[in-house]
Short mmCIF file of C-alpha atoms and ligand atoms in Angstrom, two decimals:
data_model
loop_
_atom_site.label_atom_id
_atom_site.label_comp_id
_atom_site.label_asym_id
_atom_site.label_seq_id
_atom_site.Cartn_x
_atom_site.Cartn_y
_atom_site.Cartn_z
CA ASP R 195 -47.95 -105.13 -102.26
CA LEU R 196 -45.53 -107.72 -100.91
CA SER R 197 -44.62 -105.85 -97.73
CA LEU R 198 -48.29 -105.65 -96.75
CA LEU R 199 -48.70 -109.36 -97.52
CA ARG R 200 -45.67 -110.23 -95.39
CA SER R 201 -47.18 -108.20 -92.58
CA LYS R 202 -50.45 -110.14 -92.94
CA PHE R 203 -48.59 -113.47 -92.64
CA ARG R 204 -46.89 -112.22 -89.47
CA GLY R 205 -50.20 -110.80 -88.26
CA SER R 206 -51.95 -114.14 -88.48
CA MET R 207 -49.25 -116.01 -86.55
CA LEU R 208 -48.98 -113.24 -83.94
CA GLY R 209 -52.77 -112.90 -83.75
CA ALA R 210 -53.13 -116.60 -82.96
CA LEU R 211 -50.50 -116.27 -80.21
CA ILE R 212 -51.82 -113.08 -78.62
CA GLY R 213 -55.42 -114.31 -78.50
CA ASP R 214 -54.28 -117.47 -76.74
CA CYS R 215 -51.96 -115.72 -74.24
CA LEU R 216 -54.43 -112.96 -73.39
CA GLY R 217 -57.47 -115.24 -73.42
CA SER R 218 -56.26 -118.08 -71.22
CA PRO R 219 -56.54 -116.24 -67.85
CA TYR R 220 -60.27 -115.72 -68.52
CA ASP R 221 -61.09 -119.35 -69.26
CA ASN R 222 -64.16 -119.60 -67.03
CA GLY R 223 -66.33 -122.49 -68.10
CA TYR R 224 -69.36 -121.35 -70.02
CA ASN R 225 -70.34 -117.87 -68.81
CA TYR R 226 -69.76 -114.61 -70.61
CA LEU R 227 -67.79 -112.14 -68.48
CA SER R 228 -69.71 -110.11 -65.90
CA ASN R 229 -69.61 -106.31 -66.24
CA GLY R 230 -66.99 -106.23 -63.49
CA MET R 231 -64.78 -108.75 -65.27
CA LYS R 232 -65.24 -106.91 -68.56
CA LEU R 233 -63.84 -103.80 -66.85
CA VAL R 234 -60.91 -105.84 -65.52
CA LEU R 235 -60.30 -107.03 -69.08
CA GLN R 236 -60.47 -103.46 -70.45
CA LYS R 237 -58.04 -102.16 -67.82
CA SER R 238 -55.66 -105.05 -68.29
CA PHE R 239 -55.56 -104.54 -72.08
CA ASP R 240 -55.01 -100.79 -71.53
CA LYS R 241 -52.03 -101.54 -69.27
CA LEU R 242 -50.57 -104.12 -71.63
CA GLU R 243 -50.65 -101.54 -74.43
CA GLY R 244 -48.75 -99.01 -72.33
CA PRO R 245 -44.97 -98.74 -72.76
CA MET R 246 -43.88 -98.88 -69.12
CA PHE R 247 -45.97 -101.75 -67.84
CA LYS R 248 -43.82 -104.47 -66.29
CA ALA R 249 -45.78 -107.67 -66.10
CA PRO R 250 -44.65 -111.26 -66.21
CA VAL R 251 -44.72 -112.67 -69.71
CA MET R 252 -48.01 -114.43 -70.36
CA GLN R 253 -47.65 -118.09 -71.19
CA PHE R 254 -49.22 -119.63 -74.25
CA THR R 255 -51.27 -122.83 -74.06
CA ASP R 256 -51.87 -125.93 -76.23
CA ASP R 257 -53.31 -123.77 -79.03
CA SER R 258 -50.03 -121.97 -79.67
CA ALA R 259 -47.85 -124.98 -78.82
CA MET R 260 -49.53 -126.94 -81.64
CA THR R 261 -49.60 -123.94 -84.01
CA TYR R 262 -45.86 -123.58 -83.45
CA SER R 263 -45.14 -127.28 -84.12
CA LEU R 264 -47.18 -127.23 -87.30
CA ALA R 265 -45.56 -124.04 -88.60
CA LYS R 266 -42.07 -125.35 -87.79
CA SER R 267 -42.73 -128.60 -89.63
CA LEU R 268 -44.07 -126.86 -92.76
CA VAL R 269 -41.13 -124.44 -92.77
CA GLU R 270 -38.48 -127.11 -92.35
CA GLN R 271 -39.99 -129.77 -94.62
CA LYS R 272 -41.30 -127.24 -97.17
CA GLU R 273 -44.22 -129.58 -97.72
CA LEU R 274 -46.69 -131.45 -95.56
CA GLU R 275 -45.03 -134.42 -93.86
CA VAL R 276 -47.81 -135.71 -91.65
CA VAL R 277 -45.61 -138.03 -89.59
CA ASP R 278 -43.19 -135.20 -88.88
CA VAL R 279 -46.08 -133.01 -87.70
CA ALA R 280 -47.38 -135.82 -85.48
CA LYS R 281 -43.91 -136.32 -83.98
CA ARG R 282 -43.59 -132.61 -83.21
CA PHE R 283 -47.04 -132.48 -81.56
CA VAL R 284 -46.15 -135.45 -79.38
CA LYS R 285 -42.65 -134.27 -78.51
CA SER R 286 -43.90 -130.84 -77.55
CA TYR R 287 -46.70 -132.35 -75.42
CA PHE R 288 -44.37 -134.64 -73.46
CA LEU R 289 -41.86 -131.81 -72.92
CA GLU R 290 -44.57 -129.51 -71.59
CA PRO R 291 -47.69 -131.49 -70.74
CA ASN R 292 -49.17 -128.72 -68.59
CA ARG R 293 -50.13 -126.38 -71.42
CA GLY R 294 -53.85 -127.07 -70.96
CA TYR R 295 -54.45 -129.76 -73.58
CA GLY R 296 -57.94 -131.12 -74.24
CA ALA R 297 -58.89 -134.03 -72.01
CA GLY R 298 -59.15 -136.58 -74.84
CA VAL R 299 -56.32 -135.62 -77.15
CA VAL R 300 -53.67 -136.75 -74.64
CA THR R 301 -54.75 -140.35 -75.30
CA VAL R 302 -53.88 -139.91 -78.97
CA PHE R 303 -50.41 -138.64 -78.06
CA GLN R 304 -49.79 -141.59 -75.74
CA LYS R 305 -50.81 -144.10 -78.41
CA LEU R 306 -48.74 -142.39 -81.11
CA ARG R 307 -45.67 -142.49 -78.90
CA GLY R 308 -46.45 -146.01 -77.67
CA ASP R 309 -46.18 -147.61 -81.11
CA LYS R 310 -43.45 -145.23 -82.34
CA PHE R 311 -45.65 -143.57 -84.99
CA ALA R 312 -46.05 -146.84 -86.93
CA ASP R 313 -49.77 -146.05 -87.28
CA ILE R 314 -50.75 -142.40 -87.19
CA VAL R 315 -54.32 -142.97 -88.40
CA THR R 316 -55.94 -145.26 -85.88
CA PRO R 317 -55.40 -143.47 -82.53
CA ALA R 318 -57.45 -140.41 -83.56
CA LYS R 319 -60.16 -142.62 -85.08
CA GLN R 320 -60.54 -144.49 -81.79
CA GLN R 321 -61.31 -141.33 -79.79
CA PHE R 322 -64.72 -141.14 -78.11
CA ASN R 323 -65.88 -144.67 -78.91
CA ASN R 324 -64.60 -144.53 -82.47
CA GLN R 325 -66.55 -141.37 -83.30
CA GLY R 326 -63.45 -139.20 -83.40
CA SER R 327 -63.14 -135.81 -81.71
CA TRP R 328 -65.31 -132.85 -82.68
CA GLY R 329 -63.30 -130.57 -80.39
CA ASN R 330 -61.83 -127.30 -81.68
CA GLY R 331 -58.26 -128.63 -81.34
CA GLY R 332 -57.92 -129.01 -85.12
CA ALA R 333 -59.20 -125.51 -85.85
CA MET R 334 -57.18 -123.79 -83.11
CA ARG R 335 -53.81 -124.72 -84.68
CA VAL R 336 -54.60 -124.42 -88.39
CA ALA R 337 -53.32 -120.89 -89.18
CA PRO R 338 -49.94 -122.05 -90.57
CA VAL R 339 -51.73 -124.22 -93.14
CA ALA R 340 -53.83 -121.31 -94.38
CA LEU R 341 -50.61 -119.29 -94.80
CA PHE R 342 -48.67 -122.15 -96.38
CA CYS R 343 -51.46 -122.71 -98.94
CA TYR R 344 -51.94 -119.01 -99.74
CA GLU R 345 -51.74 -119.65 -103.48
CA ASN R 346 -53.65 -122.91 -103.68
CA TYR R 347 -57.08 -123.34 -102.09
CA ASP R 348 -57.48 -126.98 -103.17
CA ASN R 349 -54.17 -127.78 -101.56
CA LEU R 350 -55.39 -125.98 -98.43
CA LEU R 351 -58.40 -128.30 -98.15
CA ASP R 352 -56.30 -131.41 -98.57
CA THR R 353 -53.59 -130.22 -96.17
CA VAL R 354 -56.07 -129.17 -93.47
CA ARG R 355 -57.78 -132.56 -93.61
CA LYS R 356 -54.50 -134.44 -93.25
CA VAL R 357 -53.08 -132.41 -90.35
CA THR R 358 -56.38 -132.31 -88.51
CA GLN R 359 -56.88 -136.06 -88.70
CA ILE R 360 -53.73 -136.66 -86.67
CA THR R 361 -55.95 -135.92 -83.66
CA HIS R 362 -59.48 -135.14 -84.90
CA THR R 363 -61.37 -137.40 -87.31
CA HIS R 364 -65.00 -136.52 -86.58
CA LYS R 365 -66.42 -134.75 -89.64
CA VAL R 366 -67.46 -131.79 -87.50
CA GLY R 367 -63.95 -131.48 -86.05
CA VAL R 368 -62.33 -131.63 -89.49
CA ASP R 369 -64.80 -129.25 -91.14
CA GLY R 370 -64.35 -126.78 -88.28
CA ALA R 371 -60.63 -126.69 -89.07
CA ILE R 372 -61.45 -126.22 -92.77
CA LEU R 373 -63.78 -123.32 -91.97
CA GLN R 374 -61.18 -121.62 -89.74
CA ALA R 375 -58.52 -122.04 -92.44
CA ALA R 376 -60.89 -120.73 -95.12
CA ALA R 377 -61.64 -117.63 -93.02
CA ILE R 378 -57.91 -116.93 -92.62
CA TYR R 379 -57.38 -117.57 -96.34
CA GLN R 380 -60.10 -115.04 -97.25
CA SER R 381 -58.69 -112.48 -94.79
CA LEU R 382 -55.21 -112.83 -96.28
CA HIS R 383 -56.54 -112.13 -99.76
CA LEU R 384 -58.40 -108.94 -98.78
CA ASN R 385 -57.04 -105.41 -98.65
CA PRO R 386 -57.40 -103.97 -95.12
CA ASN R 387 -57.30 -100.43 -96.53
CA GLU R 388 -60.68 -100.99 -98.16
CA THR R 389 -63.90 -101.29 -96.15
CA LEU R 390 -64.62 -104.93 -95.41
CA ASN R 391 -67.91 -106.17 -96.81
CA VAL R 392 -68.92 -108.36 -93.87
CA ILE R 393 -71.89 -109.88 -95.66
CA SER R 394 -69.91 -111.03 -98.67
CA PHE R 395 -67.19 -112.36 -96.33
CA VAL R 396 -69.81 -114.66 -94.77
CA ASP R 397 -71.46 -115.46 -98.11
CA ASP R 398 -68.11 -116.62 -99.50
CA LEU R 399 -67.65 -118.91 -96.49
CA ILE R 400 -71.21 -120.24 -96.83
CA GLN R 401 -70.52 -121.10 -100.44
CA LYS R 402 -67.29 -122.91 -99.52
CA MET R 403 -68.85 -124.87 -96.65
CA ASP R 404 -71.93 -125.73 -98.73
CA GLN R 405 -69.65 -127.41 -101.24
CA ILE R 406 -67.62 -129.23 -98.60
CA GLU R 407 -70.57 -130.42 -96.56
CA LYS R 408 -72.49 -131.46 -99.68
CA ASP R 409 -69.58 -133.62 -100.78
CA GLU R 410 -69.63 -135.35 -97.41
CA GLU R 411 -73.34 -136.15 -97.20
CA GLY R 412 -74.26 -139.67 -96.28
CA LEU R 413 -72.02 -139.82 -93.23
CA GLY R 414 -75.15 -140.32 -91.15
CA LEU R 415 -75.21 -137.01 -89.31
CA ALA R 416 -78.64 -135.82 -88.22
CA GLU R 417 -77.77 -132.43 -89.69
CA PRO R 418 -75.60 -132.86 -92.79
CA GLN R 419 -74.63 -129.19 -93.20
CA PRO R 420 -74.15 -127.82 -89.67
CA TYR R 421 -71.53 -125.19 -90.56
CA LYS R 422 -73.59 -123.81 -93.42
CA ILE R 423 -76.44 -123.36 -90.94
CA GLN R 424 -74.26 -121.71 -88.28
CA LEU R 425 -72.79 -119.34 -90.89
CA GLY R 426 -76.36 -118.35 -91.77
CA VAL R 427 -76.77 -117.47 -88.09
CA VAL R 428 -73.53 -115.43 -88.20
CA LYS R 429 -74.91 -113.56 -91.20
CA ALA R 430 -78.21 -112.80 -89.45
CA LEU R 431 -76.44 -111.59 -86.29
CA ILE R 432 -73.98 -109.42 -88.21
CA SER R 433 -76.86 -107.87 -90.14
CA GLU R 434 -78.61 -106.60 -86.99
CA ASP R 435 -78.38 -102.84 -86.85
CA GLY R 436 -78.27 -100.47 -83.91
CA ASP R 437 -76.04 -101.69 -81.11
CA GLY R 438 -75.72 -105.12 -82.67
CA PRO R 439 -76.86 -108.36 -81.03
CA ASP R 440 -76.86 -108.92 -77.28
CA VAL R 441 -74.07 -111.12 -75.91
CA LYS R 442 -76.62 -113.59 -74.50
CA ASP R 443 -78.14 -113.96 -77.95
CA VAL R 444 -74.72 -114.50 -79.54
CA LEU R 445 -73.90 -117.22 -77.03
CA LYS R 446 -77.25 -118.93 -77.31
CA LYS R 447 -77.01 -119.07 -81.09
CA LEU R 448 -73.27 -119.48 -81.73
CA GLY R 449 -71.78 -120.80 -78.47
CA ASN R 450 -68.38 -120.53 -76.78
CA SER R 451 -67.47 -124.14 -76.03
CA VAL R 452 -64.60 -126.50 -76.89
CA ALA R 453 -66.77 -127.95 -79.68
CA ALA R 454 -65.57 -126.77 -83.10
CA LEU R 455 -69.17 -126.22 -84.22
CA TYR R 456 -69.81 -123.89 -81.28
CA SER R 457 -66.56 -121.92 -81.42
CA VAL R 458 -65.26 -121.51 -85.00
CA PRO R 459 -68.35 -119.62 -86.28
CA THR R 460 -68.16 -117.59 -83.06
CA ALA R 461 -64.57 -116.54 -83.82
CA ILE R 462 -65.56 -115.51 -87.35
CA PHE R 463 -68.44 -113.51 -85.90
CA CYS R 464 -66.09 -111.75 -83.43
CA PHE R 465 -63.79 -110.65 -86.26
CA LEU R 466 -66.70 -109.31 -88.32
CA ARG R 467 -68.53 -107.71 -85.39
CA ALA R 468 -65.38 -105.78 -84.41
CA GLN R 469 -65.41 -103.86 -87.70
CA LYS R 470 -67.68 -101.45 -85.81
CA PRO R 471 -67.47 -100.11 -82.24
CA ILE R 472 -68.81 -102.37 -79.49
CA SER R 473 -70.24 -100.93 -76.30
CA GLY R 474 -68.09 -101.61 -73.23
CA ILE R 475 -64.91 -101.95 -75.32
CA GLN R 476 -62.91 -98.73 -75.44
CA THR R 477 -60.37 -98.81 -78.24
CA GLU R 478 -59.88 -97.38 -81.70
CA ASN R 479 -58.00 -100.50 -82.74
CA PRO R 480 -60.20 -103.06 -84.54
CA PHE R 481 -57.71 -105.91 -84.00
CA ARG R 482 -57.74 -105.36 -80.24
CA ARG R 483 -61.52 -104.92 -80.32
CA ALA R 484 -61.92 -108.32 -81.98
CA ILE R 485 -59.91 -110.29 -79.44
CA GLN R 486 -61.20 -108.30 -76.47
CA TYR R 487 -64.76 -109.02 -77.62
CA ALA R 488 -63.97 -112.71 -78.20
CA ILE R 489 -62.56 -113.05 -74.68
CA SER R 490 -65.52 -111.19 -73.16
CA LEU R 491 -67.81 -113.96 -74.44
CA GLY R 492 -66.26 -116.33 -71.89
CA GLY R 493 -66.15 -120.11 -72.24
CA ASP R 494 -63.15 -121.37 -74.20
CA THR R 495 -61.55 -117.90 -74.19
CA ASP R 496 -58.00 -118.84 -75.15
CA THR R 497 -59.08 -120.79 -78.20
CA ILE R 498 -61.81 -118.44 -79.43
CA GLY R 499 -59.42 -115.53 -78.76
CA SER R 500 -56.68 -117.30 -80.70
CA MET R 501 -58.89 -118.20 -83.67
CA THR R 502 -60.28 -114.65 -83.81
CA GLY R 503 -56.73 -113.26 -83.60
CA ALA R 504 -55.51 -115.47 -86.46
CA ILE R 505 -58.33 -114.28 -88.74
CA ALA R 506 -58.08 -110.61 -87.72
CA GLY R 507 -54.26 -110.61 -87.89
CA ALA R 508 -54.40 -112.08 -91.40
CA TYR R 509 -56.71 -109.25 -92.41
CA TYR R 510 -55.05 -106.25 -90.75
CA GLY R 511 -51.42 -107.34 -90.66
CA GLU R 512 -48.84 -106.84 -87.94
CA GLU R 513 -49.24 -103.01 -87.90
CA LYS R 514 -52.53 -103.22 -86.04
CA ILE R 515 -51.11 -105.49 -83.32
CA ASN R 516 -49.82 -103.39 -80.45
CA SER R 517 -46.11 -104.11 -80.03
CA ASN R 518 -46.08 -103.47 -76.27
CA MET R 519 -48.84 -106.01 -75.89
CA LEU R 520 -46.86 -108.52 -77.92
CA GLN R 521 -43.85 -108.07 -75.63
CA HIS R 522 -45.97 -109.57 -72.88
CA CYS R 523 -46.62 -112.77 -74.86
CA GLU R 524 -44.26 -115.73 -74.61
CA SER R 525 -42.26 -116.48 -77.81
CA SER R 526 -43.70 -113.62 -79.87
CA GLU R 527 -40.41 -113.19 -81.74
CA GLU R 528 -40.47 -116.87 -82.77
CA PHE R 529 -44.03 -116.53 -84.04
CA ARG R 530 -43.09 -113.44 -86.08
CA VAL R 531 -40.15 -115.30 -87.65
CA LEU R 532 -42.37 -118.26 -88.51
CA GLY R 533 -44.82 -115.88 -90.21
CA ASP R 534 -41.93 -114.55 -92.30
CA LYS R 535 -40.69 -118.01 -93.23
CA LEU R 536 -44.15 -119.16 -94.23
CA PHE R 537 -44.45 -116.03 -96.38
CA GLU R 538 -41.16 -116.78 -98.12
CA ILE R 539 -42.19 -120.35 -98.90
CA ALA R 540 -45.81 -119.70 -99.83
CA VAL R 541 -45.64 -116.53 -101.91
CA LYS R 542 -43.95 -116.93 -105.28
CA GLN R 543 -42.08 -113.66 -105.78
P1 LIG O 223 -60.30 -133.14 -77.37
O1 LIG O 223 -60.18 -133.92 -78.61
O2 LIG O 223 -60.03 -133.80 -76.07
O3 LIG O 223 -61.74 -132.46 -77.35
C1 LIG O 223 -62.12 -131.57 -76.34
C2 LIG O 223 -63.32 -132.12 -75.57
O4 LIG O 223 -64.48 -132.15 -76.39
C3 LIG O 223 -63.18 -133.55 -75.09
O5 LIG O 223 -62.37 -133.62 -73.96
C4 LIG O 223 -64.63 -133.94 -74.88
O6 LIG O 223 -65.12 -133.44 -73.66
C5 LIG O 223 -65.32 -133.24 -76.02
N1 LIG O 223 -65.50 -134.13 -77.19
C6 LIG O 223 -64.85 -134.05 -78.38
N2 LIG O 223 -65.31 -134.99 -79.24
C7 LIG O 223 -66.26 -135.67 -78.59
C8 LIG O 223 -67.12 -136.75 -78.97
N3 LIG O 223 -67.08 -137.31 -80.19
N4 LIG O 223 -67.99 -137.19 -78.04
C9 LIG O 223 -68.05 -136.65 -76.82
N5 LIG O 223 -67.27 -135.61 -76.40
C10 LIG O 223 -66.38 -135.12 -77.28
O7 LIG O 223 -59.26 -131.93 -77.41
P2 LIG O 223 -59.14 -130.69 -78.37
O8 LIG O 223 -57.75 -130.58 -78.77
O9 LIG O 223 -60.20 -130.65 -79.41
O10 LIG O 223 -59.50 -129.58 -77.31
C11 LIG O 223 -59.18 -128.30 -77.54
C12 LIG O 223 -59.62 -127.46 -76.39
O11 LIG O 223 -59.09 -128.00 -75.17
C13 LIG O 223 -59.07 -126.09 -76.50
O12 LIG O 223 -59.95 -125.18 -75.96
C14 LIG O 223 -57.82 -126.13 -75.66
O13 LIG O 223 -57.42 -124.88 -75.26
C15 LIG O 223 -58.17 -127.11 -74.58
N6 LIG O 223 -58.68 -126.59 -73.34
C16 LIG O 223 -59.98 -126.20 -73.16
C17 LIG O 223 -60.41 -125.70 -71.96
C18 LIG O 223 -61.83 -125.25 -71.77
O14 LIG O 223 -62.71 -126.01 -71.47
N7 LIG O 223 -62.15 -123.99 -71.90
C19 LIG O 223 -59.57 -125.63 -70.90
C20 LIG O 223 -58.27 -126.09 -71.08
C21 LIG O 223 -57.88 -126.58 -72.30
MG1 LIG O 224 -55.56 -123.70 -74.88
MG1 LIG O 225 -58.89 -135.20 -79.96
MG1 LIG O 226 -59.03 -123.48 -75.17
#
């Protein structure tokens, strides 16, 4: 069904945007939201869904700025042109430097601009004493690649690696982007009108990451397969019955930080957990439930909200994203159009 698939492409782009815009006001360091703040979040989402609510448009942050640049480049070049992507990242940063970029990544942008993009490999490699960044900045912007490579998983892996390494070369930063893209890819290929098998969703990701991390052994990491392990934790948490796991337990085991390893598996968990009701979150809408839950975990709320939104939007499609809520997000029309254009390029009709 091509109209459903188109809606899923839009949903992923819009989901990434809405999670970022709605999540960024709650960015609070490393604590999950207090009961009082969770109520504020509930009421604010209720208002944003209402038709008459006049609120200032919520601004997006670095997550959406970089997602936008990447999508624009893929749409205009119709293939991956890494230098073009790097130029767009840098141009967009220097036009609007106050979008909340990671503390280290700015150095990469300065170096790229400084030598006029003659060398786009070295600046990222030099980050953090030549270790490279393991931040979630590669994963947070990767949705357009998952859409662009809808029909070719091997191409997805290759494309994710190349676009991530513009800023993030640490294996854990790159593999976090691969995992986020793989989760979106799986969501896109599933039918939202059938019940989601949450266990097999995780098992499929474990199998993919096992392969990827096995191929990269020997890089000298203390733990050679960290994502495979964290996905095992996701599977255990999602299998708990009753009210599901306590928020404190989720945070202790999965995390909510700017590290890719402690945020990408968390976003996947939020999407899967929201298949069922969650206490303290009043909504019938599973897309809203996923991002509201992600934001309630605190920490890097814009990014975990955005990554959760990109996965959930790719699964449910645009229909499940409240249109009033979207009106309150900066540039939502542009993100919808980019979803359409990626669909037209990626899906052979
Ligand atoms: P980055 O590459 O600067 O990484 C983010 C941070 O992770 C760095 O500033 C370091 O503190 C740490 N880090 C990464 N790699 C290493 C390493 N090898 N050794 C030691 N420390 C390391 O930027 P990014 O693009 O990955 O960051 C993305 C995040 O920053 C997103 O959440 C984005 O929204 C932004 N951001 C985060 C917060 C927050 O803390 N909640 C606030 C504003 C902006
Ligand atoms: Mg951000
Ligand atoms: Mg970086
Ligand atoms: Mg963030």
